[in-house]
PDB file of C-alpha atoms in Angstrom:
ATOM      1  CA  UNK F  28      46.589-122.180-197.267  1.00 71.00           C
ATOM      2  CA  UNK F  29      46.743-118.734-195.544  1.00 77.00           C
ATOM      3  CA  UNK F  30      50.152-117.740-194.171  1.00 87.00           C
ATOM      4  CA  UNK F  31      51.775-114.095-192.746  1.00 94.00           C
ATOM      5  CA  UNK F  32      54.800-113.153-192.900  1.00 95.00           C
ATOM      6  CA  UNK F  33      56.289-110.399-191.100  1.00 96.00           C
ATOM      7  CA  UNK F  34      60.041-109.028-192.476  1.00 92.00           C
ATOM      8  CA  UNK F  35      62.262-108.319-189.012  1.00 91.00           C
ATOM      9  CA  UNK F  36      61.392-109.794-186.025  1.00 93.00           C
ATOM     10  CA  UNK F  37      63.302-106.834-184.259  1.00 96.00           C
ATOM     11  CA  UNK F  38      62.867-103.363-185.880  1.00 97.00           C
ATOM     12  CA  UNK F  39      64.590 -99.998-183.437  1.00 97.00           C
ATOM     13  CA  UNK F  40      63.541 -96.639-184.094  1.00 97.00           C
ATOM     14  CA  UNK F  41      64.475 -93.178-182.731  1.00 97.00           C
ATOM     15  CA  UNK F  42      62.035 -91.424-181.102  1.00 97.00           C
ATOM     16  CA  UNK F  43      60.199 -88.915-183.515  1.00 97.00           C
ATOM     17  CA  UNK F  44      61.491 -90.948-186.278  1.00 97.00           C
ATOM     18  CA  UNK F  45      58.968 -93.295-189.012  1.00 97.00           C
ATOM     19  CA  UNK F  46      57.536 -96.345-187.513  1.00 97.00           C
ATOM     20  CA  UNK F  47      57.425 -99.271-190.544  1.00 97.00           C
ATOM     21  CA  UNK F  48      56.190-102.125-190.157  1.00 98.00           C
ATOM     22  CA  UNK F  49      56.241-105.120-192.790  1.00 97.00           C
ATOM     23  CA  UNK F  50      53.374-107.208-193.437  1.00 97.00           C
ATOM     24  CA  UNK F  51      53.060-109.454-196.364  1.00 96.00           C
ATOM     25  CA  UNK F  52      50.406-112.047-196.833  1.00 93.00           C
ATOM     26  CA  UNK F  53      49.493-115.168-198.902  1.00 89.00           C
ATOM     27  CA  UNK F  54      46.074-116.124-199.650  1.00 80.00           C
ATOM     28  CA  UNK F  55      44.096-117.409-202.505  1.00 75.00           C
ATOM     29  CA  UNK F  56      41.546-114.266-202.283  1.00 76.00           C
ATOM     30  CA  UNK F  57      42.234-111.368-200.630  1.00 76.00           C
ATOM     31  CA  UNK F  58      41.366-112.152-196.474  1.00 84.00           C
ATOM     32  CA  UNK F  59      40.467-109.326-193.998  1.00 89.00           C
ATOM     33  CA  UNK F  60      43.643-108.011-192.125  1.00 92.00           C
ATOM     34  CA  UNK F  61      44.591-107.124-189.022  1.00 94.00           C
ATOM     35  CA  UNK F  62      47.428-105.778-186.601  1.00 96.00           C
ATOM     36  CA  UNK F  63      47.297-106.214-182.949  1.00 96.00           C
ATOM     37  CA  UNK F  64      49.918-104.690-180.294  1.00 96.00           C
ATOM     38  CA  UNK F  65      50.977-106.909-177.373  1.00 94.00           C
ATOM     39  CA  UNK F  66      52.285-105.010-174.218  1.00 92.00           C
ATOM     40  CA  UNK F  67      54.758-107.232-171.839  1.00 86.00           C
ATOM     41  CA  UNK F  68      53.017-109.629-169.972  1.00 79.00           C
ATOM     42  CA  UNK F  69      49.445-108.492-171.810  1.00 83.00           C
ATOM     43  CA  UNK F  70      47.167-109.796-174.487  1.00 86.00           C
ATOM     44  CA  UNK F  71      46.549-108.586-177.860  1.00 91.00           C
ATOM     45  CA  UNK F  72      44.817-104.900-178.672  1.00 92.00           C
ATOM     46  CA  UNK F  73      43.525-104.289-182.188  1.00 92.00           C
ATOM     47  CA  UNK F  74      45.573-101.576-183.743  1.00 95.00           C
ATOM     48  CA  UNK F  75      43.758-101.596-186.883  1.00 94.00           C
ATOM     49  CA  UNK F  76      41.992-103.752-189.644  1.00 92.00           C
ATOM     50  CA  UNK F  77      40.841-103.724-193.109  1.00 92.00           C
ATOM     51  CA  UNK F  78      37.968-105.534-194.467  1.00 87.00           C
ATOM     52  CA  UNK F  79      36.449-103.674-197.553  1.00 84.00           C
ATOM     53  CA  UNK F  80      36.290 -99.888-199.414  1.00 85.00           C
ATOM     54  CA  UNK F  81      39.451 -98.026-198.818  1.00 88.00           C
ATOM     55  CA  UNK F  82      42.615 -99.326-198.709  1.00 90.00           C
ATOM     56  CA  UNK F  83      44.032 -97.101-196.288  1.00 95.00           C
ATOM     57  CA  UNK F  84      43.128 -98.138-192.920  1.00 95.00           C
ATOM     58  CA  UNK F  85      43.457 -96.045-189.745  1.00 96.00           C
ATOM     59  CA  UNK F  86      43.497 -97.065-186.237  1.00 94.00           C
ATOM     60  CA  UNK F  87      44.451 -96.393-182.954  1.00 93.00           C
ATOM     61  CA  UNK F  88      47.793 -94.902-181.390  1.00 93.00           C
ATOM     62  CA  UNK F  89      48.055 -92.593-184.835  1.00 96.00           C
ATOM     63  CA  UNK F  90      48.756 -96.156-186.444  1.00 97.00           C
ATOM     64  CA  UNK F  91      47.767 -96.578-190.109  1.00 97.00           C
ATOM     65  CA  UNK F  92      47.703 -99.141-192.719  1.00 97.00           C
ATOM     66  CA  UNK F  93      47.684 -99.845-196.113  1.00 95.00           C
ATOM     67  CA  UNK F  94      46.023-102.740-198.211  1.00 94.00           C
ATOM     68  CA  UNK F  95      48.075-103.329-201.745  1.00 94.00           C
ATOM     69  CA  UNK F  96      46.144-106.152-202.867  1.00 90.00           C
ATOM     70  CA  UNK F  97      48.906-106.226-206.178  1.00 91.00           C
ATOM     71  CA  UNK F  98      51.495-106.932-203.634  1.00 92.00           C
ATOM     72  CA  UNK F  99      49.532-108.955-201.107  1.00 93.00           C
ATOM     73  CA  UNK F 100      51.064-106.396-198.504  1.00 95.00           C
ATOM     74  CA  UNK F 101      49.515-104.750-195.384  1.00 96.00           C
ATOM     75  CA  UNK F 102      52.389-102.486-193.822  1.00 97.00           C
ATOM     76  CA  UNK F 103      52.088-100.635-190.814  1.00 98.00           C
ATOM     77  CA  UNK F 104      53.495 -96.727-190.170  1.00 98.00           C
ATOM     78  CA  UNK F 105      53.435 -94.173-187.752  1.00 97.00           C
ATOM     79  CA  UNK F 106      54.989 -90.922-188.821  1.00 97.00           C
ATOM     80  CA  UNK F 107      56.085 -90.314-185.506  1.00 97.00           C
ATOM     81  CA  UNK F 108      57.361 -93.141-182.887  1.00 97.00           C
ATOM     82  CA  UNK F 109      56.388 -92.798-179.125  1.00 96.00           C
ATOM     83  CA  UNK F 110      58.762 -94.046-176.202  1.00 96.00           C
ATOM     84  CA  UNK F 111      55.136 -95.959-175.545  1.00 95.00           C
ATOM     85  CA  UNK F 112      54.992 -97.702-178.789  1.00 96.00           C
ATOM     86  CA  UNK F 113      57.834-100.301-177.774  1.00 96.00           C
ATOM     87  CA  UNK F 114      55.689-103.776-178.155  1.00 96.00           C
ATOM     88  CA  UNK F 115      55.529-107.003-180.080  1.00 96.00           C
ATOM     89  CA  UNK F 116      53.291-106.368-183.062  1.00 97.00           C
ATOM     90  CA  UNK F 117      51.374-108.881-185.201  1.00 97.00           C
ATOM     91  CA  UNK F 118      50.131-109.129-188.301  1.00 96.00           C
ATOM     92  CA  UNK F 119      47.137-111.200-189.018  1.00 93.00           C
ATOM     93  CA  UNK F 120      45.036-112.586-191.539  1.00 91.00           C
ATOM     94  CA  UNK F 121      41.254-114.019-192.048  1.00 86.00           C
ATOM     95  CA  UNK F 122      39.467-115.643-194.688  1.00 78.00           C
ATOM     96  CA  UNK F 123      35.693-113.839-195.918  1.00 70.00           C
ATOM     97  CA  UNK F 124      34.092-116.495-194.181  1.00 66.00           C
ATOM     98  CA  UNK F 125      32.065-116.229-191.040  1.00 50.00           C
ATOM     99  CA  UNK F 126      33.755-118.059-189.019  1.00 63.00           C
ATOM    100  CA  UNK F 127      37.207-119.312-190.251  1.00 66.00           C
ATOM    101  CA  UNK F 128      40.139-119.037-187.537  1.00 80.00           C
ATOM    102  CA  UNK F 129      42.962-116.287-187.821  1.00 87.00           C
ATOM    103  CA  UNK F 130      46.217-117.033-188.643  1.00 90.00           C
ATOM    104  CA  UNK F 131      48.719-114.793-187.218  1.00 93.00           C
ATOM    105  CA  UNK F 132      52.488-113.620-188.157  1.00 95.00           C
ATOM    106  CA  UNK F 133      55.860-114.315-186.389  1.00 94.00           C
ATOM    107  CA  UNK F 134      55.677-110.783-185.090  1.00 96.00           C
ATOM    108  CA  UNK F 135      57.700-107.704-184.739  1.00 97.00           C
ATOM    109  CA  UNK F 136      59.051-106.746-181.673  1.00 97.00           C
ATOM    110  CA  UNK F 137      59.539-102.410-181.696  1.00 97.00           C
ATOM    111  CA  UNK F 138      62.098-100.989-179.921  1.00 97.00           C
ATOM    112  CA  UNK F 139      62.273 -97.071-179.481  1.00 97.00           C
ATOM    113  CA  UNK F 140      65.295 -95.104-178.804  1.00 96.00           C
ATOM    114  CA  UNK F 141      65.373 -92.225-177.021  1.00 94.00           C
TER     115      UNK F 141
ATOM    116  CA  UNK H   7      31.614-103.031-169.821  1.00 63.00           C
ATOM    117  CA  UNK H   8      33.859-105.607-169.085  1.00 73.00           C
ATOM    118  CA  UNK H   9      36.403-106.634-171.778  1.00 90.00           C
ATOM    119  CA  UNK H  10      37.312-110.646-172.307  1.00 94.00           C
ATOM    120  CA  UNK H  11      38.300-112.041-168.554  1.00 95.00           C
ATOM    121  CA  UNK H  12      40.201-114.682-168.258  1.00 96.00           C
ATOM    122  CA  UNK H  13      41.537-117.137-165.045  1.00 96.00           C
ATOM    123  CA  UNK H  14      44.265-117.795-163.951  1.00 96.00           C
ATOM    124  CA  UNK H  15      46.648-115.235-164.590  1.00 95.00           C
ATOM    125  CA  UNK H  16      49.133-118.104-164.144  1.00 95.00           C
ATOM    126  CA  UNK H  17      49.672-121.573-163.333  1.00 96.00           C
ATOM    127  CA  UNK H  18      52.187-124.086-163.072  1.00 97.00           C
ATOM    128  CA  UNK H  19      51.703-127.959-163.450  1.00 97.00           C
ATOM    129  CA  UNK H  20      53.974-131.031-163.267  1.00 97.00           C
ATOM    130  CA  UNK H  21      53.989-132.763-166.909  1.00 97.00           C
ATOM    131  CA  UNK H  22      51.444-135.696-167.277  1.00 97.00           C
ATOM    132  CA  UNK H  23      48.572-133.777-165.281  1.00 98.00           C
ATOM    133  CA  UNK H  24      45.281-132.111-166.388  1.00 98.00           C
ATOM    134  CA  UNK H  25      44.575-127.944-166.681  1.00 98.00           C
ATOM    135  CA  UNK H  26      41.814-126.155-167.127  1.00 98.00           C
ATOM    136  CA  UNK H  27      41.731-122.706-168.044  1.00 98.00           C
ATOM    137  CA  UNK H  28      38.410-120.273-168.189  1.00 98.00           C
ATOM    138  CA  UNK H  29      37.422-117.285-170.398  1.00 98.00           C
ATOM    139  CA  UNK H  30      34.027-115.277-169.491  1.00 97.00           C
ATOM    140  CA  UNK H  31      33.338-113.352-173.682  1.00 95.00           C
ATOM    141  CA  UNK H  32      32.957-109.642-173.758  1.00 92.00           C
ATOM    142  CA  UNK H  33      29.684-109.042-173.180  1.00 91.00           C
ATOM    143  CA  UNK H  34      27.137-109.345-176.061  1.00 87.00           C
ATOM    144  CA  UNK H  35      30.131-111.675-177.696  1.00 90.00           C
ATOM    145  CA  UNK H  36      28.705-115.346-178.584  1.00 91.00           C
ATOM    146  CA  UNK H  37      31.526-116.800-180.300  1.00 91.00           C
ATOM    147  CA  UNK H  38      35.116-118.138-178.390  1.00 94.00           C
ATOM    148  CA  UNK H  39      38.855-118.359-179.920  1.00 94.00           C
ATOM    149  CA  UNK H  40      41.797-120.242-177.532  1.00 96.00           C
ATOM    150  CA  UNK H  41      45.380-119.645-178.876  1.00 96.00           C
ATOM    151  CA  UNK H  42      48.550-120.741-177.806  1.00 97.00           C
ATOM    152  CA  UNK H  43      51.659-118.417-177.892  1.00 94.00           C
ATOM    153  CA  UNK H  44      54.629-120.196-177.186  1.00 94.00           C
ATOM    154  CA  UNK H  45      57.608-117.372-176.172  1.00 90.00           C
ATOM    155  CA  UNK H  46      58.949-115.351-179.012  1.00 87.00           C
ATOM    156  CA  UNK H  47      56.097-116.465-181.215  1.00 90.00           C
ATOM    157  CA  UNK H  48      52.653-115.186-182.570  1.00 92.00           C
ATOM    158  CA  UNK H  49      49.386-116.899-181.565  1.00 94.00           C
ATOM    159  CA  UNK H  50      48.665-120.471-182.858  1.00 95.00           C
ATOM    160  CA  UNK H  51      44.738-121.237-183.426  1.00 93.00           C
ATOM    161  CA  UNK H  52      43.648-124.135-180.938  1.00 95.00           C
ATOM    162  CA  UNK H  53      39.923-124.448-181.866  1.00 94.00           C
ATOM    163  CA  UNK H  54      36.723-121.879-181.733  1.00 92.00           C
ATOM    164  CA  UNK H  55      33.684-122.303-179.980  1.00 94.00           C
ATOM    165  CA  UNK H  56      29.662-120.923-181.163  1.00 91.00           C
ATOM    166  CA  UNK H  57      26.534-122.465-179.777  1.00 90.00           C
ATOM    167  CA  UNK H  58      27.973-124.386-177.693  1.00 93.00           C
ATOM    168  CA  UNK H  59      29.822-126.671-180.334  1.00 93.00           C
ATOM    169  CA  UNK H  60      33.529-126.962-181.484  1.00 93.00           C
ATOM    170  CA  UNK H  61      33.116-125.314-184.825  1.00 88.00           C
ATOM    171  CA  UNK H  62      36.505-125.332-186.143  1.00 87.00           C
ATOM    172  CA  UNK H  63      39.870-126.777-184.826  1.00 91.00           C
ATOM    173  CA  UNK H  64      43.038-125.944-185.368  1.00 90.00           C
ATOM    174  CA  UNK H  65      46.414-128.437-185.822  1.00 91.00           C
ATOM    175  CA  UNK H  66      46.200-129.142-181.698  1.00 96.00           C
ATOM    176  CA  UNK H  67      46.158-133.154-180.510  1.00 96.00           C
ATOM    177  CA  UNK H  68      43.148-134.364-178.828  1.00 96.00           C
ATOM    178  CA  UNK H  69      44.304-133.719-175.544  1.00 97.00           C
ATOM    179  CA  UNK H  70      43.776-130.305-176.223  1.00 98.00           C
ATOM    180  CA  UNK H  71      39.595-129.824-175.309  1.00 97.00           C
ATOM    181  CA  UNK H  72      37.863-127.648-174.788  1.00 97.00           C
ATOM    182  CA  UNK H  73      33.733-126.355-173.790  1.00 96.00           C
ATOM    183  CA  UNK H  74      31.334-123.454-173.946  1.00 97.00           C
ATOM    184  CA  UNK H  75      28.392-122.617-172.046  1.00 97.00           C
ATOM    185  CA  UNK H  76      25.355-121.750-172.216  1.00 96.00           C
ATOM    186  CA  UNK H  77      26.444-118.071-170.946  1.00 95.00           C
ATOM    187  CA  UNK H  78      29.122-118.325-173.606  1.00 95.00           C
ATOM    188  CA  UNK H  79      31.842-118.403-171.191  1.00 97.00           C
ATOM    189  CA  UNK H  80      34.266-121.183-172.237  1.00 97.00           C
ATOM    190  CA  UNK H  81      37.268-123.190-170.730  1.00 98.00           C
ATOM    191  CA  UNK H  82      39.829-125.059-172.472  1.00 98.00           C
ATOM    192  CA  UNK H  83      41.007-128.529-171.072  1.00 98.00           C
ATOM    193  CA  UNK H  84      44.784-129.655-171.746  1.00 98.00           C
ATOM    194  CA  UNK H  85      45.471-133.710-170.587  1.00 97.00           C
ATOM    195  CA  UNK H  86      48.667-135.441-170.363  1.00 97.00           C
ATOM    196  CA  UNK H  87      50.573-131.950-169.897  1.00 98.00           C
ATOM    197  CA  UNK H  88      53.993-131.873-171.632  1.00 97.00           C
ATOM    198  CA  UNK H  89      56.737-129.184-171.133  1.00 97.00           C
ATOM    199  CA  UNK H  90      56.027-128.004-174.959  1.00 96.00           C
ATOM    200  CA  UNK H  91      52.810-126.850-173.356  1.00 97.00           C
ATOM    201  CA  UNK H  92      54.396-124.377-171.585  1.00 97.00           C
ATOM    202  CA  UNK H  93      52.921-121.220-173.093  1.00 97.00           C
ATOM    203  CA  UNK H  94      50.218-117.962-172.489  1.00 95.00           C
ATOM    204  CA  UNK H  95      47.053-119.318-173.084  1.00 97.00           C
ATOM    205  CA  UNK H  96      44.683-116.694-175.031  1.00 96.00           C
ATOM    206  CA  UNK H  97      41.105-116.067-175.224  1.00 96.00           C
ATOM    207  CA  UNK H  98      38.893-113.884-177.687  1.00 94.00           C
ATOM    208  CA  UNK H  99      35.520-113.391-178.224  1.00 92.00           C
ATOM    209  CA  UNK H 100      33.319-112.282-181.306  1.00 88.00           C
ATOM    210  CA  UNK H 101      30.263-111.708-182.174  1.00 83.00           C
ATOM    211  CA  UNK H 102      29.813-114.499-185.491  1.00 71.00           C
ATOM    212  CA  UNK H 103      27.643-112.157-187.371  1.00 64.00           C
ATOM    213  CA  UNK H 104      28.920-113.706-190.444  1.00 53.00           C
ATOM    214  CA  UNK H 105      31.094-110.633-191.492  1.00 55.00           C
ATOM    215  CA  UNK H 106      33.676-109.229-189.967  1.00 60.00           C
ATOM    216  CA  UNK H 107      33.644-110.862-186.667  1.00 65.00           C
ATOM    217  CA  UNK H 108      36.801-109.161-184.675  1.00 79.00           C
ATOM    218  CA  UNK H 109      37.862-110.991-182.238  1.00 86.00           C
ATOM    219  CA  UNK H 110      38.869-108.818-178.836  1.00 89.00           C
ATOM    220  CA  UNK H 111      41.655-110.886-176.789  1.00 92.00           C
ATOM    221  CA  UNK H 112      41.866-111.707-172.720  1.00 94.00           C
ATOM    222  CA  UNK H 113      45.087-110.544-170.988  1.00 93.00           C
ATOM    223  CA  UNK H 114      45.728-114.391-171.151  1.00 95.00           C
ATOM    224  CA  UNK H 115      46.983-117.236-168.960  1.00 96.00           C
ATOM    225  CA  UNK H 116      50.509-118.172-168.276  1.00 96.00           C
ATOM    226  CA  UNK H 117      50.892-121.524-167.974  1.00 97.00           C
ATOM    227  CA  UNK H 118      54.388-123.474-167.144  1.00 97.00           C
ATOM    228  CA  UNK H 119      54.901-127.207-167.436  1.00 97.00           C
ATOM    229  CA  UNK H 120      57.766-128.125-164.934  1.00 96.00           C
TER     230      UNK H 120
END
């Protein structure tokens, strides 16, 4: 069975500082990934996702990923954190199949300091 | 183009009655995903709907139903409310063309069990 797991479910940076997120998966085959943001009181946005071809996945916001299949890991950065950026973030997983469901982390809420 | 709508924003019920909540797709979207996010907690897979059928379901009791239409909108049913149902109610749509279907989230209903 598929699972996420996400390390910190509260991570404070300093504005202007690195933005790291931590994403590790489990899955019998490597799934497509995803990360969504969640504003307060909002629904989820796609930051980013990786499916196939290069590992290094870029997405909205100046957010970027990385897919290290020998560490079943999918971390999120940003080199430099906005006052904006303070949201839950989750980490998500799906199986190669057409339709199977998406199984989402615990999430990460971001906090950033001015 | 409108994104993934859904109604109401909230809702409160008394436990043991009936909800019903409604998502319209993003348009040119066939396929519909309901979640449940309890507080503090990432997204929970209810069950997914294409052509008009439940195609998958996720670990949800029966009083948890749900139907699509022929315009793809959807609505999700939940009998016999309990407070543990208190939660935002999510929506996303996809278009199921078999490979990398992203699914694009509503803002979401809040619903509280009292």
């Amino acid at each position: 069975a598929q699972s996420v797991t996400q390390l910190g479910s509260h991570v404070s940076v300093s504005e202007g500082a690195l933005v790291l997120l931590r994403c590790n998966y489990s899955s019998s085959v490597p799934p497509y990934l995803f990360w969504y943001v969640q504003y307060p009181n909002q629904g989820l946005q796609l930051l980013l996702k990786y499916t196939t071809g290069a590992t290094l996945v870029k997405g909205i916001n100046g957010f970027e990923a990385e897919f290290k299949k020998s560490e079943t890991s999918f971390h999120l950065t940003k080199p430099s954190a906005h006052m904006s950026d303070a949201a839950e973030y989750f980490c998500a997983v799906r199986h190669k199949t057409s339709y199977d469901k998406v199984i989402f982390g615990p999430g990460t809420s971001l906090s950033v300091i001015p | 183009d409108a994104g993934v709508t859904q109604s109401p924003t909230h809702l409160i019920k008394t436990r043991g009655q009936q909800v019903t909540l409604r998502c319209s797709p993003k348009s040119g979207h066939d396929t519909v995903s309901w979640y449940q996010q309890a507080l503090g907690q990432g997204p929970q897979f209810i069950f997914q709907y294409y052509e008009e059928e439940e195609r998958q379901r996720g670990n949800f009791p029966d009083r948890f139903s749900g139907h699509q239409f022929p315009n793809y909108s959807s609505e999700l049913n939940v009998n016999a409310l309990l407070l543990g149902d208190s939660a935002l109610y999510l929506c996303a749509s996809s278009f199921a063309t078999g490979v990398t279907d992203t699914q694009y989230f509503g803002p979401g209903t809040r619903l509280t069990v009292l």
